[in-house]
Every structure is written in C-alpha cells, then in structure tokens.
PDB file of C-alpha atoms in Angstrom:
ATOM      1  CA  MET A   1    -112.182  16.012-179.652  1.00 96.00           C
ATOM      2  CA  LYS A   2    -113.076  13.862-182.669  1.00 98.00           C
ATOM      3  CA  LEU A   3    -110.925  12.546-185.521  1.00 98.00           C
ATOM      4  CA  VAL A   4    -112.375  12.215-189.041  1.00 98.00           C
ATOM      5  CA  VAL A   5    -110.155  10.511-191.607  1.00 98.00           C
ATOM      6  CA  GLY A   6    -110.815  10.686-195.345  1.00 98.00           C
ATOM      7  CA  LEU A   7    -109.164   7.804-197.154  1.00 98.00           C
ATOM      8  CA  GLY A   8    -107.449   8.370-200.485  1.00 97.00           C
ATOM      9  CA  ASN A   9    -104.162   8.595-202.330  1.00 97.00           C
ATOM     10  CA  PRO A  10    -102.020  11.738-202.575  1.00 97.00           C
ATOM     11  CA  GLY A  11    -101.244  13.445-205.865  1.00 96.00           C
ATOM     12  CA  SER A  12    -103.298  15.170-208.551  1.00 94.00           C
ATOM     13  CA  GLY A  13    -103.432  11.997-210.643  1.00 95.00           C
ATOM     14  CA  TYR A  14    -105.630  10.324-208.014  1.00 97.00           C
ATOM     15  CA  ALA A  15    -107.802  13.302-207.088  1.00 94.00           C
ATOM     16  CA  GLN A  16    -110.917  12.326-209.073  1.00 94.00           C
ATOM     17  CA  THR A  17    -110.688   8.546-208.749  1.00 97.00           C
ATOM     18  CA  ARG A  18    -113.208   6.367-206.947  1.00 97.00           C
ATOM     19  CA  HIS A  19    -110.702   5.413-204.245  1.00 96.00           C
ATOM     20  CA  ASN A  20    -110.453   9.081-203.204  1.00 97.00           C
ATOM     21  CA  VAL A  21    -114.081   9.723-202.325  1.00 98.00           C
ATOM     22  CA  GLY A  22    -113.160   9.874-198.620  1.00 98.00           C
ATOM     23  CA  TRP A  23    -110.804  12.782-199.374  1.00 98.00           C
ATOM     24  CA  LEU A  24    -113.628  14.557-201.214  1.00 98.00           C
ATOM     25  CA  VAL A  25    -115.826  14.349-198.113  1.00 98.00           C
ATOM     26  CA  VAL A  26    -113.275  15.780-195.668  1.00 98.00           C
ATOM     27  CA  ASP A  27    -112.333  18.455-198.228  1.00 98.00           C
ATOM     28  CA  GLU A  28    -115.993  19.494-198.290  1.00 98.00           C
ATOM     29  CA  VAL A  29    -116.174  19.656-194.482  1.00 98.00           C
ATOM     30  CA  ALA A  30    -113.032  21.816-194.446  1.00 98.00           C
ATOM     31  CA  ARG A  31    -114.331  24.052-197.256  1.00 98.00           C
ATOM     32  CA  ARG A  32    -117.560  24.804-195.390  1.00 97.00           C
ATOM     33  CA  ALA A  33    -115.596  25.741-192.285  1.00 97.00           C
ATOM     34  CA  GLY A  34    -113.117  27.901-194.213  1.00 97.00           C
ATOM     35  CA  ALA A  35    -110.294  25.725-192.847  1.00 98.00           C
ATOM     36  CA  THR A  36    -106.800  25.440-194.335  1.00 98.00           C
ATOM     37  CA  TRP A  37    -104.905  22.156-194.582  1.00 98.00           C
ATOM     38  CA  ARG A  38    -101.408  21.877-193.121  1.00 97.00           C
ATOM     39  CA  LYS A  39     -98.795  19.133-193.222  1.00 96.00           C
ATOM     40  CA  GLU A  40     -98.542  17.027-190.029  1.00 94.00           C
ATOM     41  CA  GLY A  41     -95.152  15.324-190.198  1.00 91.00           C
ATOM     42  CA  LYS A  42     -94.648  13.430-193.441  1.00 93.00           C
ATOM     43  CA  ASP A  43     -97.659  11.135-193.244  1.00 97.00           C
ATOM     44  CA  ALA A  44    -100.751  13.371-193.125  1.00 98.00           C
ATOM     45  CA  GLU A  45    -102.423  16.646-193.914  1.00 98.00           C
ATOM     46  CA  VAL A  46    -104.697  17.883-191.120  1.00 98.00           C
ATOM     47  CA  THR A  47    -106.972  20.776-190.322  1.00 98.00           C
ATOM     48  CA  GLU A  48    -109.046  21.576-187.255  1.00 98.00           C
ATOM     49  CA  VAL A  49    -112.689  22.634-187.497  1.00 98.00           C
ATOM     50  CA  ARG A  50    -115.528  23.343-185.079  1.00 97.00           C
ATOM     51  CA  LEU A  51    -118.816  21.651-185.922  1.00 97.00           C
ATOM     52  CA  GLY A  52    -122.191  22.401-184.409  1.00 94.00           C
ATOM     53  CA  PRO A  53    -123.776  25.404-182.676  1.00 92.00           C
ATOM     54  CA  GLY A  54    -121.949  27.768-180.360  1.00 89.00           C
ATOM     55  CA  ALA A  55    -118.311  26.889-179.758  1.00 88.00           C
ATOM     56  CA  GLY A  56    -119.046  23.571-181.450  1.00 92.00           C
ATOM     57  CA  GLU A  57    -117.294  20.221-181.293  1.00 94.00           C
ATOM     58  CA  LYS A  58    -113.562  20.272-182.055  1.00 97.00           C
ATOM     59  CA  VAL A  59    -112.833  17.921-184.963  1.00 98.00           C
ATOM     60  CA  LEU A  60    -109.467  17.125-186.523  1.00 98.00           C
ATOM     61  CA  LEU A  61    -109.826  16.276-190.214  1.00 98.00           C
ATOM     62  CA  VAL A  62    -107.106  14.017-191.611  1.00 98.00           C
ATOM     63  CA  LYS A  63    -105.952  13.089-195.122  1.00 98.00           C
ATOM     64  CA  PRO A  64    -103.277  10.353-195.022  1.00 98.00           C
ATOM     65  CA  LEU A  65    -100.357  10.964-197.386  1.00 98.00           C
ATOM     66  CA  THR A  66     -99.058   7.405-197.096  1.00 97.00           C
ATOM     67  CA  PHE A  67    -101.003   5.965-200.031  1.00 96.00           C
ATOM     68  CA  MET A  68    -104.044   3.851-199.270  1.00 97.00           C
ATOM     69  CA  ASN A  69    -102.431   0.609-198.138  1.00 96.00           C
ATOM     70  CA  ALA A  70    -100.482   2.332-195.329  1.00 97.00           C
ATOM     71  CA  SER A  71    -103.255   4.630-194.054  1.00 98.00           C
ATOM     72  CA  GLY A  72    -102.882   3.362-190.489  1.00 98.00           C
ATOM     73  CA  ARG A  73     -99.428   4.896-190.335  1.00 97.00           C
ATOM     74  CA  ALA A  74    -101.045   8.347-190.490  1.00 98.00           C
ATOM     75  CA  VAL A  75    -103.969   7.574-188.177  1.00 98.00           C
ATOM     76  CA  ALA A  76    -102.523   5.555-185.278  1.00 98.00           C
ATOM     77  CA  PRO A  77    -100.005   8.215-184.106  1.00 97.00           C
ATOM     78  CA  LEU A  78    -102.708  10.902-184.055  1.00 97.00           C
ATOM     79  CA  MET A  79    -105.050   8.665-182.055  1.00 98.00           C
ATOM     80  CA  SER A  80    -102.245   8.057-179.564  1.00 97.00           C
ATOM     81  CA  PHE A  81    -101.073  11.688-179.374  1.00 97.00           C
ATOM     82  CA  TYR A  82    -104.571  13.034-178.666  1.00 96.00           C
ATOM     83  CA  LYS A  83    -105.438  10.061-176.400  1.00 98.00           C
ATOM     84  CA  LEU A  84    -108.577   9.250-178.373  1.00 98.00           C
ATOM     85  CA  GLU A  85    -110.778   6.147-178.154  1.00 97.00           C
ATOM     86  CA  GLY A  86    -112.218   4.194-181.064  1.00 97.00           C
ATOM     87  CA  THR A  87    -115.571   5.927-180.510  1.00 97.00           C
ATOM     88  CA  ASP A  88    -113.860   9.241-181.327  1.00 98.00           C
ATOM     89  CA  LEU A  89    -112.838   8.082-184.825  1.00 98.00           C
ATOM     90  CA  LEU A  90    -114.820   8.180-188.079  1.00 98.00           C
ATOM     91  CA  VAL A  91    -113.265   6.938-191.330  1.00 98.00           C
ATOM     92  CA  ALA A  92    -114.796   8.096-194.637  1.00 98.00           C
ATOM     93  CA  GLN A  93    -114.143   5.425-197.273  1.00 97.00           C
ATOM     94  CA  ASP A  94    -115.141   4.056-200.648  1.00 96.00           C
ATOM     95  CA  ASP A  95    -117.126   0.804-200.487  1.00 96.00           C
ATOM     96  CA  LEU A  96    -117.004  -1.757-203.301  1.00 95.00           C
ATOM     97  CA  ASP A  97    -119.803  -3.831-201.768  1.00 93.00           C
ATOM     98  CA  SER A  98    -122.359  -0.993-201.955  1.00 95.00           C
ATOM     99  CA  PRO A  99    -123.846   0.264-205.233  1.00 96.00           C
ATOM    100  CA  PHE A 100    -122.902   3.739-206.366  1.00 97.00           C
ATOM    101  CA  GLY A 101    -125.488   6.117-204.908  1.00 95.00           C
ATOM    102  CA  LEU A 102    -125.673   4.391-201.520  1.00 96.00           C
ATOM    103  CA  LEU A 103    -124.295   5.972-198.340  1.00 97.00           C
ATOM    104  CA  LYS A 104    -124.313   4.485-194.848  1.00 97.00           C
ATOM    105  CA  VAL A 105    -122.778   4.965-191.421  1.00 98.00           C
ATOM    106  CA  ARG A 106    -121.791   1.920-189.389  1.00 97.00           C
ATOM    107  CA  MET A 107    -119.820   1.058-186.286  1.00 97.00           C
ATOM    108  CA  GLY A 108    -117.019  -1.488-186.339  1.00 96.00           C
ATOM    109  CA  GLY A 109    -116.903  -4.631-188.430  1.00 92.00           C
ATOM    110  CA  ARG A 110    -114.245  -6.067-190.709  1.00 92.00           C
ATOM    111  CA  HIS A 111    -112.428  -4.125-193.414  1.00 92.00           C
ATOM    112  CA  GLY A 112    -114.361  -5.699-196.303  1.00 85.00           C
ATOM    113  CA  GLY A 113    -111.270  -5.666-198.519  1.00 88.00           C
ATOM    114  CA  GLN A 114    -110.724  -1.899-198.183  1.00 93.00           C
ATOM    115  CA  ASN A 115    -106.971  -1.786-197.665  1.00 95.00           C
ATOM    116  CA  GLY A 116    -106.892   1.588-195.937  1.00 96.00           C
ATOM    117  CA  VAL A 117    -109.365   0.377-193.324  1.00 95.00           C
ATOM    118  CA  ARG A 118    -107.437  -2.900-193.098  1.00 97.00           C
ATOM    119  CA  ASP A 119    -104.239  -1.032-192.194  1.00 96.00           C
ATOM    120  CA  ILE A 120    -105.973   1.217-189.653  1.00 97.00           C
ATOM    121  CA  ILE A 121    -107.408  -1.868-187.932  1.00 97.00           C
ATOM    122  CA  ARG A 122    -103.975  -3.503-187.966  1.00 97.00           C
ATOM    123  CA  LEU A 123    -102.194  -0.577-186.320  1.00 97.00           C
ATOM    124  CA  LEU A 124    -104.956   0.351-183.860  1.00 98.00           C
ATOM    125  CA  GLY A 125    -105.363  -3.299-182.885  1.00 97.00           C
ATOM    126  CA  HIS A 126    -109.180  -3.224-183.042  1.00 97.00           C
ATOM    127  CA  GLU A 127    -112.168  -2.655-185.351  1.00 97.00           C
ATOM    128  CA  ALA A 128    -114.228  -0.515-182.970  1.00 97.00           C
ATOM    129  CA  PHE A 129    -114.456   2.740-184.884  1.00 98.00           C
ATOM    130  CA  ALA A 130    -117.141   4.252-187.117  1.00 98.00           C
ATOM    131  CA  ARG A 131    -117.079   4.225-190.914  1.00 98.00           C
ATOM    132  CA  LEU A 132    -118.843   6.445-193.411  1.00 98.00           C
ATOM    133  CA  LYS A 133    -119.172   4.112-196.398  1.00 97.00           C
ATOM    134  CA  ILE A 134    -119.835   5.541-199.851  1.00 97.00           C
ATOM    135  CA  GLY A 135    -120.746   3.016-202.514  1.00 96.00           C
ATOM    136  CA  ILE A 136    -118.694   2.834-205.698  1.00 96.00           C
ATOM    137  CA  SER A 137    -120.142  -0.513-206.917  1.00 96.00           C
ATOM    138  CA  ARG A 138    -118.313  -3.648-207.931  1.00 95.00           C
ATOM    139  CA  PRO A 139    -116.298  -3.361-211.163  1.00 96.00           C
ATOM    140  CA  PRO A 140    -118.101  -4.085-214.426  1.00 95.00           C
ATOM    141  CA  ALA A 141    -117.267  -7.245-216.354  1.00 96.00           C
ATOM    142  CA  GLY A 142    -113.733  -7.179-217.657  1.00 96.00           C
ATOM    143  CA  TRP A 143    -112.431  -4.782-214.988  1.00 97.00           C
ATOM    144  CA  ALA A 144    -109.927  -5.788-212.304  1.00 97.00           C
ATOM    145  CA  VAL A 145    -110.639  -4.331-208.868  1.00 95.00           C
ATOM    146  CA  PRO A 146    -107.407  -2.240-208.675  1.00 95.00           C
ATOM    147  CA  ASP A 147    -108.135  -0.689-212.076  1.00 97.00           C
ATOM    148  CA  TRP A 148    -111.737   0.047-211.106  1.00 97.00           C
ATOM    149  CA  VAL A 149    -111.021   1.790-207.785  1.00 96.00           C
ATOM    150  CA  LEU A 150    -108.349   3.919-209.472  1.00 97.00           C
ATOM    151  CA  SER A 151    -110.599   4.827-212.414  1.00 97.00           C
ATOM    152  CA  ARG A 152    -112.084   8.294-212.791  1.00 97.00           C
ATOM    153  CA  TRP A 153    -115.738   9.126-212.326  1.00 97.00           C
ATOM    154  CA  ARG A 154    -117.782   9.081-215.505  1.00 95.00           C
ATOM    155  CA  ASP A 155    -119.469  12.318-216.571  1.00 96.00           C
ATOM    156  CA  GLU A 156    -122.923  10.870-215.948  1.00 95.00           C
ATOM    157  CA  GLU A 157    -121.965  10.040-212.340  1.00 96.00           C
ATOM    158  CA  LYS A 158    -120.719  13.476-211.358  1.00 96.00           C
ATOM    159  CA  ASN A 159    -124.049  15.016-210.298  1.00 95.00           C
ATOM    160  CA  ASP A 160    -124.786  12.110-207.967  1.00 96.00           C
ATOM    161  CA  LEU A 161    -121.186  12.170-206.747  1.00 97.00           C
ATOM    162  CA  ALA A 162    -121.511  15.840-205.768  1.00 97.00           C
ATOM    163  CA  GLU A 163    -124.696  15.022-203.851  1.00 97.00           C
ATOM    164  CA  LEU A 164    -123.084  12.045-202.102  1.00 97.00           C
ATOM    165  CA  VAL A 165    -120.145  14.215-201.038  1.00 98.00           C
ATOM    166  CA  ARG A 166    -122.535  16.895-199.757  1.00 98.00           C
ATOM    167  CA  LEU A 167    -124.534  14.330-197.783  1.00 98.00           C
ATOM    168  CA  GLY A 168    -121.324  12.691-196.552  1.00 98.00           C
ATOM    169  CA  ALA A 169    -120.144  16.025-195.158  1.00 98.00           C
ATOM    170  CA  ASN A 170    -123.540  16.458-193.488  1.00 98.00           C
ATOM    171  CA  ALA A 171    -123.173  12.992-191.954  1.00 98.00           C
ATOM    172  CA  VAL A 172    -119.749  13.926-190.548  1.00 98.00           C
ATOM    173  CA  ASP A 173    -121.307  16.992-188.938  1.00 98.00           C
ATOM    174  CA  VAL A 174    -124.167  15.011-187.379  1.00 98.00           C
ATOM    175  CA  TRP A 175    -121.852  12.224-186.168  1.00 98.00           C
ATOM    176  CA  ALA A 176    -119.476  14.703-184.506  1.00 98.00           C
ATOM    177  CA  VAL A 177    -122.220  16.767-182.856  1.00 97.00           C
ATOM    178  CA  SER A 178    -125.049  14.321-182.144  1.00 97.00           C
ATOM    179  CA  GLY A 179    -123.421  10.888-182.214  1.00 97.00           C
ATOM    180  CA  LEU A 180    -123.429   7.669-184.183  1.00 98.00           C
ATOM    181  CA  ALA A 181    -127.075   6.677-183.709  1.00 98.00           C
ATOM    182  CA  GLU A 182    -128.350  10.039-184.934  1.00 98.00           C
ATOM    183  CA  ALA A 183    -126.076   9.928-187.986  1.00 98.00           C
ATOM    184  CA  GLN A 184    -127.266   6.405-188.798  1.00 98.00           C
ATOM    185  CA  GLY A 185    -130.907   7.414-188.380  1.00 97.00           C
ATOM    186  CA  GLN A 186    -130.561  10.369-190.730  1.00 97.00           C
ATOM    187  CA  PHE A 187    -128.303   8.975-193.434  1.00 97.00           C
ATOM    188  CA  ASN A 188    -128.557   5.183-193.646  1.00 97.00           C
ATOM    189  CA  GLY A 189    -131.556   5.462-195.934  1.00 89.00           C
ATOM    190  CA  THR A 190    -129.586   7.466-198.515  1.00 94.00           C
ATOM    191  CA  ASP A 191    -129.942   5.912-201.970  1.00 95.00           C
ATOM    192  CA  LEU A 192    -129.572   8.085-205.064  1.00 95.00           C
ATOM    193  CA  ARG A 193    -130.141   5.259-207.526  1.00 93.00           C
ATOM    194  CA  PRO A 194    -133.166   5.672-209.816  1.00 89.00           C
ATOM    195  CA  PRO A 195    -136.122   3.493-208.814  1.00 87.00           C
ATOM    196  CA  PRO A 196    -136.499   0.272-210.807  1.00 83.00           C
ATOM    197  CA  PRO A 197    -139.060   0.357-213.642  1.00 84.00           C
ATOM    198  CA  PRO A 198    -142.493  -0.973-212.656  1.00 86.00           C
ATOM    199  CA  LYS A 199    -143.078  -4.622-213.436  1.00 83.00           C
ATOM    200  CA  ALA A 200    -145.259  -5.276-216.449  1.00 77.00           C
ATOM    201  CA  ALA A 201    -148.682  -6.775-215.665  1.00 73.00           C
ATOM    202  CA  PRO A 202    -148.866 -10.484-216.567  1.00 76.00           C
ATOM    203  CA  ALA A 203    -150.566 -11.210-219.892  1.00 71.00           C
ATOM    204  CA  SER A 204    -154.153 -12.417-219.549  1.00 67.00           C
ATOM    205  CA  VAL A 205    -154.771 -16.033-220.531  1.00 64.00           C
ATOM    206  CA  PRO A 206    -157.961 -16.790-222.487  1.00 60.00           C
ATOM    207  CA  SER A 207    -160.306 -19.013-220.571  1.00 59.00           C
ATOM    208  CA  ALA A 208    -160.846 -22.555-221.786  1.00 57.00           C
ATOM    209  CA  GLY A 209    -163.011 -22.801-224.880  1.00 55.00           C
ATOM    210  CA  THR A 210    -162.619 -19.148-225.786  1.00 51.00           C
ATOM    211  CA  ALA A 211    -160.694 -18.368-228.942  1.00 50.00           C
ATOM    212  CA  PRO A 212    -158.475 -15.291-228.827  1.00 48.00           C
ATOM    213  CA  VAL A 213    -159.643 -12.352-230.928  1.00 45.00           C
ATOM    214  CA  SER A 214    -157.437 -11.954-234.002  1.00 44.00           C
ATOM    215  CA  ALA A 215    -156.239  -8.594-235.214  1.00 41.00           C
ATOM    216  CA  PRO A 216    -157.912  -7.411-238.434  1.00 41.00           C
ATOM    217  CA  GLY A 217    -156.401  -8.913-241.534  1.00 40.00           C
ATOM    218  CA  GLY A 218    -154.364 -11.345-239.449  1.00 40.00           C
ATOM    219  CA  ALA A 219    -151.862  -8.627-238.386  1.00 39.00           C
ATOM    220  CA  GLY A 220    -149.574  -9.566-235.536  1.00 36.00           C
ATOM    221  CA  HIS A 221    -150.299  -6.323-233.613  1.00 32.00           C
ATOM    222  CA  THR A 222    -152.702  -3.414-233.751  1.00 31.00           C
ATOM    223  CA  GLY A 223    -150.275  -1.027-235.414  1.00 35.00           C
ATOM    224  CA  GLY A 224    -149.873   1.152-232.277  1.00 34.00           C
ATOM    225  CA  HIS A 225    -146.570   1.805-230.486  1.00 32.00           C
ATOM    226  CA  VAL A 226    -145.574  -1.054-228.208  1.00 32.00           C
ATOM    227  CA  GLU A 227    -144.098   0.327-224.978  1.00 33.00           C
ATOM    228  CA  ASN A 228    -140.702  -0.996-224.028  1.00 36.00           C
ATOM    229  CA  PRO A 229    -140.218  -0.677-220.247  1.00 31.00           C
ATOM    230  CA  GLU A 230    -136.494  -0.073-220.825  1.00 34.00           C
ATOM    231  CA  GLU A 231    -136.978   2.871-223.169  1.00 33.00           C
ATOM    232  CA  GLY A 232    -136.460   6.393-221.884  1.00 33.00           C
TER     233      GLY A 232
END
C-alpha cells in the first residue's frame, strides 16, 4: 500500500490558492478513479484508489484538514496505523523555490520552508519520503510570502495550472506503480515556461579606417520597422 498526501488548507476560501496545489493533484487522481472522499477522524479526508493495470497498486489519497502548519498531525497516525515506511509516502506540495511551470519528483531533503512538509518531518522523525514539487515561484516585489502563497491563481496562469495538475496526477500514478526512479525519469524535465527569446546578434564593428555608411539625408535609421525582441 502507498500513501499520497496532497498539502493544502481546508475551506472553500483556500481552494484556488497557490498553497493548495497539492490538493488539486490528489483531487485529480481521485476524479480519474471515480473515488469518493470520506472523513478520517477529524484531521483528514481520505479515499482509496487502485492505480496501474489489473488489480493495480492500492493507494490511500489524503487531504489533511489541520491547516498547512499542522499537516503532520494528519499524516503520522496513518503511516503508523498502516505500518508504512518512508518509501511508501509521496507528498504533493507547492514549491516557492521553483518557477511556476516547473514540476519535479525528489526523494528526501529538507523542508525548504514549506511548513506542511516541515511538520510531517517533525512528526515522522525523518526526511526520507518522496515529494512531488510544483513550482509557484517566489513572490513578486512588494509581496510577503504568506500573502503570495495564499493568493489566487491569475487568469493567465490557469491553462498551465491545469496542465501541471494533469501531469502531477500522472506522476503520482507512475510513482505508485513503477517507483521513484521511473517517475523522476519521466517528469523531472517538465517545464511549461515559454522559451527565452533568442539573443540578438552583436552589432558589427567597422574595421579600422572604414567610415560607416550614413543613411540617406542623414536619417538616424532606414525608416523600416525596428524589431523589439520583447514585442509579441
């Protein structure tokens, strides 16, 4: 059995905030499987799905109801009850240190300031579990981190967000069925950001003793449109 935890905050007011992208991923996994969420005690919603061919791999999806900073309170008892190891756990989380559009799967490591992961590490007593990290970027100038992670997605981000959630759900499937290395191999190259504009060619420098050719009538340019690499 595997445990996949989507980090987020409960309540409709948080549903479409950046901090709740982990919930969006596990909701998508459950939707595909036609699974229904149920309350598990007071600290979590859970649902069980089968992933993969045939009978599939049994996976318990978890949404902590404790608010982000106390996520470990929902996760640790389930790990203990089902007698699971760290290698059986995947946590889907938002990641401030990755640009929006980037998705990666990693094993272990520190919490990186993500308070839900911090609390899970604290209550499990170790860092040895997998994370599905979905970039939300650092806050723009003038934004405090708490305000940024609790802000809603902008309209222009929603298409890429839907694709990241779809790919995140695919990564959960691959991790559960084929393991960490396969999930990393398939998804760690995911980057939905537009490619940077090509660098402009350096201006040619007239050779010594050669006067530059002036435009007719002393005009500063030829009168044609000057391309701006930032336009369009």
